[in-house]
């Protein structure tokens, strides 16, 4: 077949024509890629959040440590360290390591068999240190394995949910594991075994240094320290034994919890104890029945400054050691309700009314016709209670400092609170009013050293039904006074609330019952009964 030769000029012309006719195809633009910094920040957020969620869900182990059943948990923290929670006594903080994770150890309860064995055979305490060390080592290893699984699973799951790409999710899990490993290595490198010699105490355990002494005493007097440690373990064992056998009353979320304190007498330790009780018992209202001060001078007013930060509304009446200067200072404080001349206030669904002590005797001087003055104050309070009831706003709890004044309100109110005597009493008056006298929450202040035994520090938690506004139960809390390291908690039920009791009698029915028998634990060196104080 003959081949036709086409001139090159014609071919060039055809190619130019085709190029002109063909539309230019758009050049695809590269998709905008996120900046590396933003990608790294997003991945870091996923890793940290996922690891934290994983620790919250499964990152804890239950470990028996000596006679105690504990729960160990790792938590993110900037300062590291170890926190040992012993509810409701408080917590110990140890500077055990420096890492972005903290070890939390919650003491859940004491094993009855193991703890009783220590009480019955104190000689076993000599080997308790090795046993506890072995238990902690085993628990820590178990916790490390579980924590690795928890952070990897948490970060991987969150990465899969956010990125929807298995490779990115696995990258997040791997980074979480590397982060935990680095934290563990840092904790190991900075581990300080001597931190147990210098713990920080919070809550009711703030007095614990008086038990174990400082680090120098522990080193130089180890035998004494070991004996004190044995006594502390024994006392805590007894305390848990008491609380596990308290009468069967379980406060529900609707129960109103009132903390009754009295006669603090300038003891600064009282504020820490009160704050701890407010937190541990979820207190709704604090009632102080007077003698917060010692001499009622303006120079003492600064002692009252912690009250607004105690965590609950503070209801106060004046005692015979509190001056009108003291009262005026408190009236200007936030969250403080000063009651006098029958003034009433409603808090947490309960209506309180009170009157201050008409006497001011900081030097405990005798006052002519003191009994008549107190009865006159009680009569004024009773008149105010009747007026409140007539106005359709009946009072649920009345407050007076002197029990002799409180007795004058019998039949006008379901319950009246008082102090002054520096020991506790509970009594049903003739017309049905319940009189509760609180001990000294300040351990009588400086007067604690006057008697043969120092006065204990006492307070009560009153559980009241929100609907009926009647007392359902109360807990008496007693701590060893100056130089003593004992703790007692006892639960009491009103006679009408005990199992098998008949319905509550009408308030007008004359009745008088002695205080419920306490389920207290005898502890060595417990103080004897206090004599009445002025």
Short mmCIF file of C-alpha atoms in Angstrom, two decimals:
data_model
loop_
_atom_site.label_atom_id
_atom_site.label_comp_id
_atom_site.label_asym_id
_atom_site.label_seq_id
_atom_site.Cartn_x
_atom_site.Cartn_y
_atom_site.Cartn_z
CA UNK A 1 0.00 0.00 0.00
CA UNK A 2 1.37 3.33 -1.03
CA UNK A 3 2.25 5.68 1.78
CA UNK A 4 1.24 9.35 1.41
CA UNK A 5 3.71 11.80 2.72
CA UNK A 6 2.17 14.75 4.52
CA UNK A 7 4.19 17.88 4.67
CA UNK A 8 5.51 18.73 8.13
CA UNK A 9 4.00 22.19 7.93
CA UNK A 10 0.51 20.69 7.56
CA UNK A 11 1.03 18.41 10.59
CA UNK A 12 2.10 21.34 12.71
CA UNK A 13 -0.97 23.30 11.68
CA UNK A 14 -3.29 20.40 12.62
CA UNK A 15 -1.64 20.00 16.04
CA UNK A 16 -1.99 23.70 16.75
CA UNK A 17 -5.70 23.53 15.79
CA UNK A 18 -6.33 20.55 18.12
CA UNK A 19 -4.55 22.23 21.00
CA UNK A 20 -6.65 25.33 20.56
CA UNK A 21 -9.90 23.29 20.49
CA UNK A 22 -9.00 21.18 23.60
CA UNK A 23 -10.08 22.84 26.92
CA UNK A 24 -7.39 23.14 29.48
CA UNK A 25 -7.96 20.49 32.17
CA UNK A 26 -7.83 22.00 35.67
CA UNK A 27 -4.85 21.05 37.75
CA UNK A 28 -6.13 19.41 40.92
CA UNK A 29 -5.16 21.35 44.06
CA UNK A 30 -3.66 19.51 46.95
CA UNK A 31 -6.10 19.10 49.83
CA UNK A 32 -5.34 21.36 52.69
CA UNK A 33 -3.38 19.44 55.26
CA UNK A 34 -3.64 20.27 58.96
CA UNK A 35 -0.58 21.89 60.42
CA UNK A 36 1.80 19.54 62.26
CA UNK A 37 1.43 21.48 65.52
CA UNK A 38 -2.36 21.13 65.52
CA UNK A 39 -2.13 17.42 64.69
CA UNK A 40 0.34 16.82 67.51
CA UNK A 41 -1.79 18.79 69.97
CA UNK A 42 -4.91 16.84 69.03
CA UNK A 43 -3.13 13.50 69.37
CA UNK A 44 -1.68 14.52 72.75
CA UNK A 45 -5.14 15.47 73.98
CA UNK A 46 -6.56 12.12 72.87
CA UNK A 47 -3.72 10.21 74.56
CA UNK A 48 -3.99 12.06 77.88
CA UNK A 49 -7.79 12.02 78.04
CA UNK A 50 -8.03 8.40 76.98
CA UNK A 51 -5.41 7.30 79.50
CA UNK A 52 -7.17 9.21 82.29
CA UNK A 53 -10.56 7.70 81.42
CA UNK A 54 -8.98 4.24 81.33
CA UNK A 55 -7.53 4.72 84.82
CA UNK A 56 -10.89 5.92 86.12
CA UNK A 57 -12.72 2.88 84.79
CA UNK A 58 -10.44 -0.06 85.55
CA UNK A 59 -7.23 1.30 87.02
CA UNK A 60 -7.64 0.13 90.64
CA UNK A 61 -7.00 -3.04 92.61
CA UNK A 62 -8.24 -4.32 95.96
CA UNK A 63 -5.28 -5.40 98.08
CA UNK A 64 -5.11 -6.76 101.64
CA UNK A 65 -2.37 -4.82 103.46
CA UNK A 66 -1.71 -6.29 106.89
CA UNK A 67 -5.03 -6.26 108.77
CA UNK A 68 -6.61 -3.80 106.34
CA UNK A 69 -8.52 -4.21 103.09
CA UNK A 70 -7.45 -1.41 100.76
CA UNK A 71 -8.08 -0.12 97.26
CA UNK A 72 -5.05 1.15 95.31
CA UNK A 73 -5.50 3.57 92.43
CA UNK A 74 -3.25 5.60 90.15
CA UNK A 75 -4.41 9.15 89.46
CA UNK A 76 -2.93 11.90 87.27
CA UNK A 77 -1.26 14.55 89.45
CA UNK A 78 1.34 17.22 88.87
CA UNK A 79 3.16 16.72 92.17
CA UNK A 80 3.00 12.94 92.46
CA UNK A 81 3.26 11.48 95.96
CA UNK A 82 1.05 9.05 97.83
CA UNK A 83 -2.27 9.75 99.58
CA UNK A 84 -3.64 7.31 102.16
CA UNK A 85 -7.34 7.91 102.96
CA UNK A 86 -8.63 6.58 106.29
CA UNK A 87 -12.29 7.56 106.41
CA UNK A 88 -13.71 9.17 108.50
CA UNK A 89 -10.48 10.09 110.28
CA UNK A 90 -8.75 11.94 107.44
CA UNK A 91 -5.73 11.31 105.24
CA UNK A 92 -1.93 10.99 105.21
CA UNK A 93 0.11 12.57 102.41
CA UNK A 94 3.58 11.22 101.62
CA UNK A 95 6.16 12.85 99.33
CA UNK A 96 7.08 9.37 98.09
CA UNK A 97 8.00 10.24 94.48
CA UNK A 98 8.01 12.93 91.83
CA UNK A 99 6.01 11.97 88.74
CA UNK A 100 2.79 13.00 86.97
CA UNK A 101 0.90 10.17 88.72
CA UNK A 102 -0.22 9.86 92.35
CA UNK A 103 -0.85 6.64 94.24
CA UNK A 104 -4.14 6.72 96.17
CA UNK A 105 -4.63 4.10 98.88
CA UNK A 106 -8.13 3.96 100.39
CA UNK A 107 -8.46 1.99 103.63
CA UNK A 108 -11.89 0.42 103.13
CA UNK A 109 -12.14 -1.64 106.32
CA UNK A 110 -10.22 -3.84 108.70
CA UNK A 111 -10.49 -7.57 108.20
CA UNK A 112 -12.12 -8.85 111.43
CA UNK A 113 -10.02 -12.01 111.64
CA UNK A 114 -6.64 -10.45 110.86
CA UNK A 115 -7.21 -7.40 113.05
CA UNK A 116 -8.49 -9.46 115.98
CA UNK A 117 -5.39 -11.63 115.72
CA UNK A 118 -3.21 -8.53 116.15
CA UNK A 119 -5.25 -7.35 119.13
CA UNK A 120 -5.08 -10.76 120.80
CA UNK A 121 -1.40 -11.32 119.95
CA UNK A 122 0.49 -7.99 119.99
CA UNK A 123 3.77 -9.85 119.53
CA UNK A 124 2.81 -10.34 115.89
CA UNK A 125 3.32 -6.62 115.35
CA UNK A 126 7.06 -7.23 115.20
CA UNK A 127 6.62 -8.93 111.82
CA UNK A 128 3.90 -6.57 110.61
CA UNK A 129 6.34 -4.30 108.79
CA UNK A 130 7.64 -7.09 106.55
CA UNK A 131 4.12 -8.35 105.92
CA UNK A 132 2.86 -4.89 104.97
CA UNK A 133 5.89 -4.32 102.68
CA UNK A 134 5.25 -7.60 100.87
CA UNK A 135 1.54 -6.83 100.50
CA UNK A 136 2.26 -3.36 99.10
CA UNK A 137 4.84 -4.74 96.65
CA UNK A 138 2.37 -7.33 95.39
CA UNK A 139 -0.41 -4.77 95.12
CA UNK A 140 1.82 -2.26 93.33
CA UNK A 141 2.86 -4.81 90.69
CA UNK A 142 -0.76 -5.83 90.14
CA UNK A 143 -1.75 -2.18 89.91
CA UNK A 144 1.04 -1.49 87.38
CA UNK A 145 -0.18 -4.28 85.08
CA UNK A 146 -3.81 -3.19 85.33
CA UNK A 147 -2.88 0.44 84.79
CA UNK A 148 -0.95 -0.43 81.61
CA UNK A 149 -3.96 -2.26 80.24
CA UNK A 150 -6.25 0.57 81.34
CA UNK A 151 -4.32 3.44 79.72
CA UNK A 152 -3.67 1.55 76.47
CA UNK A 153 -7.30 0.46 76.17
CA UNK A 154 -8.60 3.93 77.05
CA UNK A 155 -6.33 5.82 74.65
CA UNK A 156 -6.88 3.29 71.83
CA UNK A 157 -10.65 3.35 72.21
CA UNK A 158 -10.79 7.15 72.28
CA UNK A 159 -8.40 7.37 69.31
CA UNK A 160 -10.60 5.01 67.31
CA UNK A 161 -13.68 7.07 68.17
CA UNK A 162 -12.01 10.35 67.19
CA UNK A 163 -9.93 9.37 64.14
CA UNK A 164 -11.81 6.25 62.92
CA UNK A 165 -8.48 4.87 61.71
CA UNK A 166 -6.99 1.77 63.40
CA UNK A 167 -3.45 2.95 62.76
CA UNK A 168 -4.00 6.31 64.46
CA UNK A 169 -5.82 4.57 67.34
CA UNK A 170 -2.94 2.15 67.87
CA UNK A 171 -0.53 5.08 67.78
CA UNK A 172 -2.50 6.76 70.58
CA UNK A 173 -2.44 3.54 72.63
CA UNK A 174 1.30 3.14 72.14
CA UNK A 175 1.98 6.72 73.18
CA UNK A 176 -0.17 6.24 76.29
CA UNK A 177 1.83 3.16 77.22
CA UNK A 178 5.09 5.03 76.67
CA UNK A 179 3.82 7.91 78.84
CA UNK A 180 2.91 5.55 81.68
CA UNK A 181 6.25 3.75 81.40
CA UNK A 182 8.11 7.07 81.55
CA UNK A 183 6.05 8.11 84.59
CA UNK A 184 6.82 4.79 86.28
CA UNK A 185 10.53 5.15 85.57
CA UNK A 186 10.52 8.69 86.97
CA UNK A 187 8.67 7.52 90.09
CA UNK A 188 11.16 4.69 90.55
CA UNK A 189 14.13 7.01 90.11
CA UNK A 190 12.77 9.55 92.59
CA UNK A 191 11.32 7.06 95.10
CA UNK A 192 11.86 8.27 98.67
CA UNK A 193 11.34 5.51 101.26
CA UNK A 194 12.00 7.97 104.09
CA UNK A 195 8.82 9.88 103.23
CA UNK A 196 6.88 7.66 105.64
CA UNK A 197 8.84 9.27 108.49
CA UNK A 198 7.55 12.76 107.64
CA UNK A 199 3.91 12.47 106.56
CA UNK A 200 1.45 15.36 106.34
CA UNK A 201 -1.84 14.79 108.12
CA UNK A 202 -5.28 16.18 107.32
CA UNK A 203 -8.69 15.81 108.93
CA UNK A 204 -8.94 14.25 112.36
CA UNK A 205 -5.52 12.69 111.80
CA UNK A 206 -3.96 16.13 112.22
CA UNK A 207 -3.24 15.11 115.81
CA UNK A 208 -1.40 11.97 114.68
CA UNK A 209 2.09 13.51 114.92
CA UNK A 210 1.62 13.51 118.69
CA UNK A 211 1.29 9.73 118.42
CA UNK A 212 4.22 8.85 116.19
CA UNK A 213 6.53 11.76 116.99
CA UNK A 214 8.86 13.40 114.51
CA UNK A 215 11.47 11.70 112.36
CA UNK A 216 14.32 12.29 114.83
CA UNK A 217 12.38 10.69 117.69
CA UNK A 218 11.46 7.73 115.51
CA UNK A 219 15.12 7.09 114.72
CA UNK A 220 16.45 7.58 118.24
CA UNK A 221 13.57 5.97 120.11
CA UNK A 222 12.42 3.24 117.76
CA UNK A 223 11.20 0.99 120.58
CA UNK A 224 8.87 3.70 121.86
CA UNK A 225 7.72 4.41 118.32
CA UNK A 226 6.94 0.74 117.73
CA UNK A 227 4.88 0.60 120.92
CA UNK A 228 2.95 3.74 119.96
CA UNK A 229 2.37 2.39 116.46
CA UNK A 230 1.04 -0.85 117.95
CA UNK A 231 -1.31 1.12 120.20
CA UNK A 232 -2.49 3.23 117.28
CA UNK A 233 -3.24 0.12 115.19
CA UNK A 234 -5.08 -1.39 118.15
CA UNK A 235 -7.16 1.74 118.74
CA UNK A 236 -8.05 2.11 115.05
CA UNK A 237 -9.00 -1.57 115.00
CA UNK A 238 -11.33 -0.98 117.93
CA UNK A 239 -12.75 2.12 116.28
CA UNK A 240 -13.62 0.20 113.13
CA UNK A 241 -15.05 -2.58 115.26
CA UNK A 242 -17.38 -0.06 116.91
CA UNK A 243 -18.54 1.51 113.67
CA UNK A 244 -19.25 -1.90 112.13
CA UNK A 245 -21.65 -2.80 114.95
CA UNK A 246 -23.53 0.48 115.31
CA UNK A 247 -27.34 0.25 115.52
CA UNK A 248 -29.06 -0.19 112.18
CA UNK A 249 -29.86 3.38 111.18
CA UNK A 250 -28.77 4.46 107.71
CA UNK A 251 -29.15 8.19 106.96
CA UNK A 252 -30.49 8.74 103.46
CA UNK A 253 -29.75 11.74 101.22
CA UNK A 254 -32.83 13.58 102.55
CA UNK A 255 -31.68 13.39 106.18
CA UNK A 256 -30.67 16.73 107.68
CA UNK A 257 -27.33 16.46 109.46
CA UNK A 258 -26.65 18.96 112.25
CA UNK A 259 -23.21 19.18 113.88
CA UNK A 260 -23.56 20.31 117.52
CA UNK A 261 -20.45 21.89 119.06
CA UNK A 262 -19.99 23.91 122.23
CA UNK A 263 -17.47 25.41 124.66
CA UNK A 264 -14.55 25.67 122.24
CA UNK A 265 -12.72 28.05 124.61
CA UNK A 266 -10.14 29.33 122.11
CA UNK A 267 -8.80 25.91 121.14
CA UNK A 268 -7.50 26.41 117.54
CA UNK A 269 -7.50 22.63 116.90
CA UNK A 270 -11.30 22.72 117.08
CA UNK A 271 -11.64 24.42 113.68
CA UNK A 272 -9.75 21.63 111.88
CA UNK A 273 -11.80 18.99 113.67
CA UNK A 274 -15.07 20.74 112.82
CA UNK A 275 -14.09 21.21 109.17
CA UNK A 276 -13.20 17.53 108.91
CA UNK A 277 -16.50 16.45 110.48
CA UNK A 278 -18.42 18.72 108.11
CA UNK A 279 -16.72 17.09 105.13
CA UNK A 280 -16.82 13.49 106.32
CA UNK A 281 -20.42 13.53 107.58
CA UNK A 282 -21.79 15.90 104.89
CA UNK A 283 -23.07 18.27 107.57
CA UNK A 284 -25.85 20.70 106.58
CA UNK A 285 -25.76 23.05 109.60
CA UNK A 286 -23.30 23.70 112.47
CA UNK A 287 -24.81 24.76 115.82
CA UNK A 288 -22.50 26.32 118.43
CA UNK A 289 -24.16 26.66 121.85
CA UNK A 290 -21.66 29.21 123.15
CA UNK A 291 -18.44 29.82 125.08
CA UNK A 292 -16.45 29.96 121.86
CA UNK A 293 -14.14 32.49 123.53
CA UNK A 294 -12.42 32.59 126.91
CA UNK A 295 -12.55 36.27 127.93
CA UNK A 296 -14.58 37.85 125.13
CA UNK A 297 -12.02 40.58 124.43
CA UNK A 298 -11.59 42.29 121.07
CA UNK A 299 -8.05 40.88 120.94
CA UNK A 300 -9.53 37.38 120.71
CA UNK A 301 -11.77 38.15 117.73
CA UNK A 302 -9.21 36.96 115.17
CA UNK A 303 -9.66 33.45 116.55
CA UNK A 304 -13.14 33.42 114.92
CA UNK A 305 -11.91 34.11 111.38
CA UNK A 306 -11.91 30.44 110.18
CA UNK A 307 -15.67 30.09 110.76
CA UNK A 308 -16.86 31.23 107.28
CA UNK A 309 -14.66 28.56 105.65
CA UNK A 310 -15.89 25.57 107.67
CA UNK A 311 -18.16 24.41 104.84
CA UNK A 312 -21.64 24.81 106.39
CA UNK A 313 -23.88 27.57 107.83
CA UNK A 314 -22.84 28.41 111.40
CA UNK A 315 -25.58 29.07 114.00
CA UNK A 316 -24.27 30.65 117.22
CA UNK A 317 -25.58 31.78 120.61
CA UNK A 318 -23.60 33.72 123.20
CA UNK A 319 -22.17 31.89 126.23
CA UNK A 320 -21.09 33.35 129.55
CA UNK A 321 -17.49 33.62 128.25
CA UNK A 322 -18.62 35.44 125.08
CA UNK A 323 -19.12 39.21 125.17
CA UNK A 324 -21.33 41.48 123.12
CA UNK A 325 -18.09 42.47 121.38
CA UNK A 326 -17.71 38.86 120.31
CA UNK A 327 -21.32 38.79 119.16
CA UNK A 328 -20.97 41.98 117.11
CA UNK A 329 -17.86 40.58 115.38
CA UNK A 330 -19.67 37.38 114.41
CA UNK A 331 -22.75 39.24 113.17
CA UNK A 332 -20.63 40.79 110.41
CA UNK A 333 -19.33 37.42 109.21
CA UNK A 334 -20.55 35.70 106.07
CA UNK A 335 -22.46 32.43 106.60
CA UNK A 336 -22.80 33.05 110.38
CA UNK A 337 -26.24 33.34 111.99
CA UNK A 338 -26.21 34.88 115.47
CA UNK A 339 -29.38 34.10 117.44
CA UNK A 340 -30.44 36.15 120.46
CA UNK A 341 -33.68 37.18 122.20
CA UNK A 342 -35.54 34.33 120.49
CA UNK A 343 -34.58 35.34 116.94
CA UNK A 344 -35.23 32.50 114.47
CA UNK A 345 -33.65 31.42 111.19
CA UNK A 346 -34.49 28.61 108.73
CA UNK A 347 -31.58 26.57 107.36
CA UNK A 348 -31.61 23.21 105.50
CA UNK A 349 -35.38 23.01 106.08
CA UNK A 350 -35.09 23.34 109.88
CA UNK A 351 -36.10 26.38 111.93
CA UNK A 352 -33.71 27.36 114.73
CA UNK A 353 -34.28 29.92 117.51
CA UNK A 354 -31.96 30.88 120.34
CA UNK A 355 -31.01 33.27 123.10
CA UNK A 356 -27.61 34.36 124.37
CA UNK A 357 -26.50 33.94 127.97
CA UNK A 358 -27.56 36.99 130.00
CA UNK A 359 -24.48 36.63 132.21
CA UNK A 360 -20.92 37.53 131.23
CA UNK A 361 -18.50 35.88 133.67
CA UNK A 362 -15.16 35.25 131.91
CA UNK A 363 -13.45 35.13 135.32
CA UNK A 364 -16.00 32.58 136.59
CA UNK A 365 -17.09 34.99 139.29
CA UNK A 366 -20.28 34.31 141.24
CA UNK A 367 -23.34 36.25 140.14
CA UNK A 368 -26.18 37.02 142.57
CA UNK A 369 -29.37 35.14 141.67
CA UNK A 370 -27.65 33.39 138.76
CA UNK A 371 -30.35 30.70 138.63
CA UNK A 372 -33.10 33.32 138.43
CA UNK A 373 -31.28 35.09 135.58
CA UNK A 374 -30.99 31.85 133.60
CA UNK A 375 -34.66 31.00 134.16
CA UNK A 376 -35.62 34.48 133.01
CA UNK A 377 -33.62 33.96 129.81
CA UNK A 378 -35.32 30.60 129.29
CA UNK A 379 -38.74 32.17 129.80
CA UNK A 380 -37.96 34.84 127.19
CA UNK A 381 -36.95 32.09 124.74
CA UNK A 382 -40.12 30.11 125.52
CA UNK A 383 -42.24 33.22 124.87
CA UNK A 384 -40.53 33.66 121.50
CA UNK A 385 -41.18 30.00 120.64
CA UNK A 386 -44.88 30.40 121.42
CA UNK A 387 -45.02 33.52 119.26
CA UNK A 388 -43.37 31.69 116.37
CA UNK A 389 -45.88 28.84 116.63
CA UNK A 390 -48.80 31.31 116.73
CA UNK A 391 -47.43 32.96 113.60
CA UNK A 392 -47.45 29.61 111.77
CA UNK A 393 -43.63 29.24 111.77
CA UNK A 394 -42.96 26.75 114.59
CA UNK A 395 -39.36 26.27 115.68
CA UNK A 396 -37.79 22.81 115.34
CA UNK A 397 -34.61 23.33 117.40
CA UNK A 398 -34.06 25.85 120.21
CA UNK A 399 -30.59 26.83 121.49
CA UNK A 400 -29.40 28.22 124.81
CA UNK A 401 -26.00 28.07 126.47
CA UNK A 402 -27.14 27.19 130.00
CA UNK A 403 -29.11 23.92 130.44
CA UNK A 404 -31.12 25.62 133.21
CA UNK A 405 -32.34 28.15 130.64
CA UNK A 406 -32.95 25.44 128.04
CA UNK A 407 -35.21 23.53 130.44
CA UNK A 408 -37.68 26.44 130.47
CA UNK A 409 -38.60 25.67 126.86
CA UNK A 410 -40.09 22.28 127.77
CA UNK A 411 -43.24 21.63 125.74
CA UNK A 412 -42.60 24.52 123.35
CA UNK A 413 -40.17 22.84 120.95
CA UNK A 414 -39.26 19.25 119.98
CA UNK A 415 -35.56 19.64 120.86
CA UNK A 416 -33.37 22.19 122.66
CA UNK A 417 -29.55 22.28 122.55
CA UNK A 418 -27.23 23.58 125.28
CA UNK A 419 -23.63 23.39 126.53
CA UNK A 420 -21.79 24.88 129.52
CA UNK A 421 -21.32 21.67 131.52
CA UNK A 422 -18.36 20.32 129.47
CA UNK A 423 -19.90 16.85 129.35
CA UNK A 424 -22.70 15.34 127.30
CA UNK A 425 -26.27 14.65 128.43
CA UNK A 426 -29.45 13.61 126.65
CA UNK A 427 -32.77 13.83 128.46
CA UNK A 428 -36.50 13.87 127.73
CA UNK A 429 -38.11 16.64 129.81
CA UNK A 430 -41.49 16.28 131.49
CA UNK A 431 -43.54 17.74 128.62
CA UNK A 432 -41.72 15.85 125.88
CA UNK A 433 -38.95 18.25 124.79
CA UNK A 434 -35.61 16.55 124.24
CA UNK A 435 -32.67 18.32 125.90
CA UNK A 436 -29.24 17.71 124.38
CA UNK A 437 -26.21 19.08 126.29
CA UNK A 438 -22.95 18.97 124.35
CA UNK A 439 -19.49 18.48 125.84
CA UNK A 440 -16.53 20.75 125.16
CA UNK A 441 -15.45 20.69 121.51
CA UNK A 442 -12.33 22.55 122.62
CA UNK A 443 -11.46 20.07 125.35
CA UNK A 444 -12.11 22.94 127.83
CA UNK A 445 -9.25 24.95 126.31
CA UNK A 446 -6.49 25.83 128.78
CA UNK A 447 -8.72 24.59 131.60
CA UNK A 448 -8.06 21.05 130.35
CA UNK A 449 -5.03 20.77 132.64
CA UNK A 450 -6.90 21.66 135.83
CA UNK A 451 -8.30 18.20 136.55
CA UNK A 452 -6.65 14.86 137.06
CA UNK A 453 -7.45 13.90 133.46
CA UNK A 454 -7.66 16.30 130.50
CA UNK A 455 -11.16 16.84 129.19
CA UNK A 456 -11.95 15.09 125.90
CA UNK A 457 -12.89 16.91 122.70
CA UNK A 458 -16.55 16.16 122.05
CA UNK A 459 -19.08 16.86 119.30
CA UNK A 460 -22.25 15.25 118.00
CA UNK A 461 -23.87 14.61 114.63
CA UNK A 462 -27.67 14.85 114.91
CA UNK A 463 -29.70 13.14 112.17
CA UNK A 464 -33.15 14.71 111.71
CA UNK A 465 -35.90 13.62 109.35
CA UNK A 466 -36.57 16.34 106.78
CA UNK A 467 -40.33 15.75 106.78
CA UNK A 468 -41.14 15.23 110.47
CA UNK A 469 -38.12 17.30 111.67
CA UNK A 470 -37.66 14.84 114.52
CA UNK A 471 -34.42 13.31 115.75
CA UNK A 472 -33.82 9.89 114.18
CA UNK A 473 -30.36 9.10 115.58
CA UNK A 474 -27.17 10.76 116.76
CA UNK A 475 -23.45 9.99 116.71
CA UNK A 476 -21.26 10.99 119.63
CA UNK A 477 -17.64 11.71 118.67
CA UNK A 478 -15.05 11.81 121.43
CA UNK A 479 -11.34 12.45 120.91
CA UNK A 480 -8.65 12.21 123.55
CA UNK A 481 -7.87 15.52 125.24
CA UNK A 482 -4.51 17.16 125.72
CA UNK A 483 -1.75 14.54 125.48
CA UNK A 484 -4.12 11.65 124.72
CA UNK A 485 -4.54 9.91 121.37
CA UNK A 486 -7.84 8.06 121.57
CA UNK A 487 -10.89 8.23 119.34
CA UNK A 488 -14.38 6.95 120.06
CA UNK A 489 -17.51 7.03 117.91
CA UNK A 490 -20.84 5.78 119.19
CA UNK A 491 -24.24 5.61 117.48
CA UNK A 492 -27.42 6.15 119.48
CA UNK A 493 -31.08 5.75 118.57
CA UNK A 494 -33.93 7.51 120.37
CA UNK A 495 -35.99 5.08 122.40
CA UNK A 496 -38.93 5.36 120.03
CA UNK A 497 -36.73 4.49 117.02
CA UNK A 498 -35.20 1.34 118.44
CA UNK A 499 -36.34 -2.01 116.99
CA UNK A 500 -39.66 -3.15 118.46
CA UNK A 501 -40.39 0.22 120.09
CA UNK A 502 -43.93 1.58 120.30
CA UNK A 503 -44.88 4.73 118.35
CA UNK A 504 -43.51 8.06 119.52
CA UNK A 505 -45.58 9.48 122.41
CA UNK A 506 -47.19 12.87 122.04
CA UNK A 507 -45.01 15.74 123.22
CA UNK A 508 -47.43 16.53 126.04
CA UNK A 509 -47.12 13.06 127.52
CA UNK A 510 -44.90 13.23 130.62
CA UNK A 511 -41.93 10.98 130.05
CA UNK A 512 -38.31 10.92 131.04
CA UNK A 513 -35.76 8.51 129.66
CA UNK A 514 -32.09 8.22 130.52
CA UNK A 515 -29.51 8.60 127.75
CA UNK A 516 -29.18 5.61 125.45
CA UNK A 517 -26.43 3.25 126.58
CA UNK A 518 -23.33 4.14 124.57
CA UNK A 519 -21.60 1.59 122.40
CA UNK A 520 -18.27 3.18 123.14
CA UNK A 521 -14.98 1.40 123.10
CA UNK A 522 -12.90 1.50 126.27
CA UNK A 523 -9.43 2.67 125.44
CA UNK A 524 -6.42 2.89 127.71
CA UNK A 525 -6.10 6.27 129.37
CA UNK A 526 -9.64 7.42 128.51
CA UNK A 527 -10.49 10.49 130.59
CA UNK A 528 -12.99 10.24 133.38
CA UNK A 529 -16.17 12.30 133.60
CA UNK A 530 -15.74 16.05 133.57
CA UNK A 531 -17.07 18.23 136.34
CA UNK A 532 -19.36 21.14 135.43
CA UNK A 533 -17.51 24.29 134.43
CA UNK A 534 -18.59 27.89 134.51
#
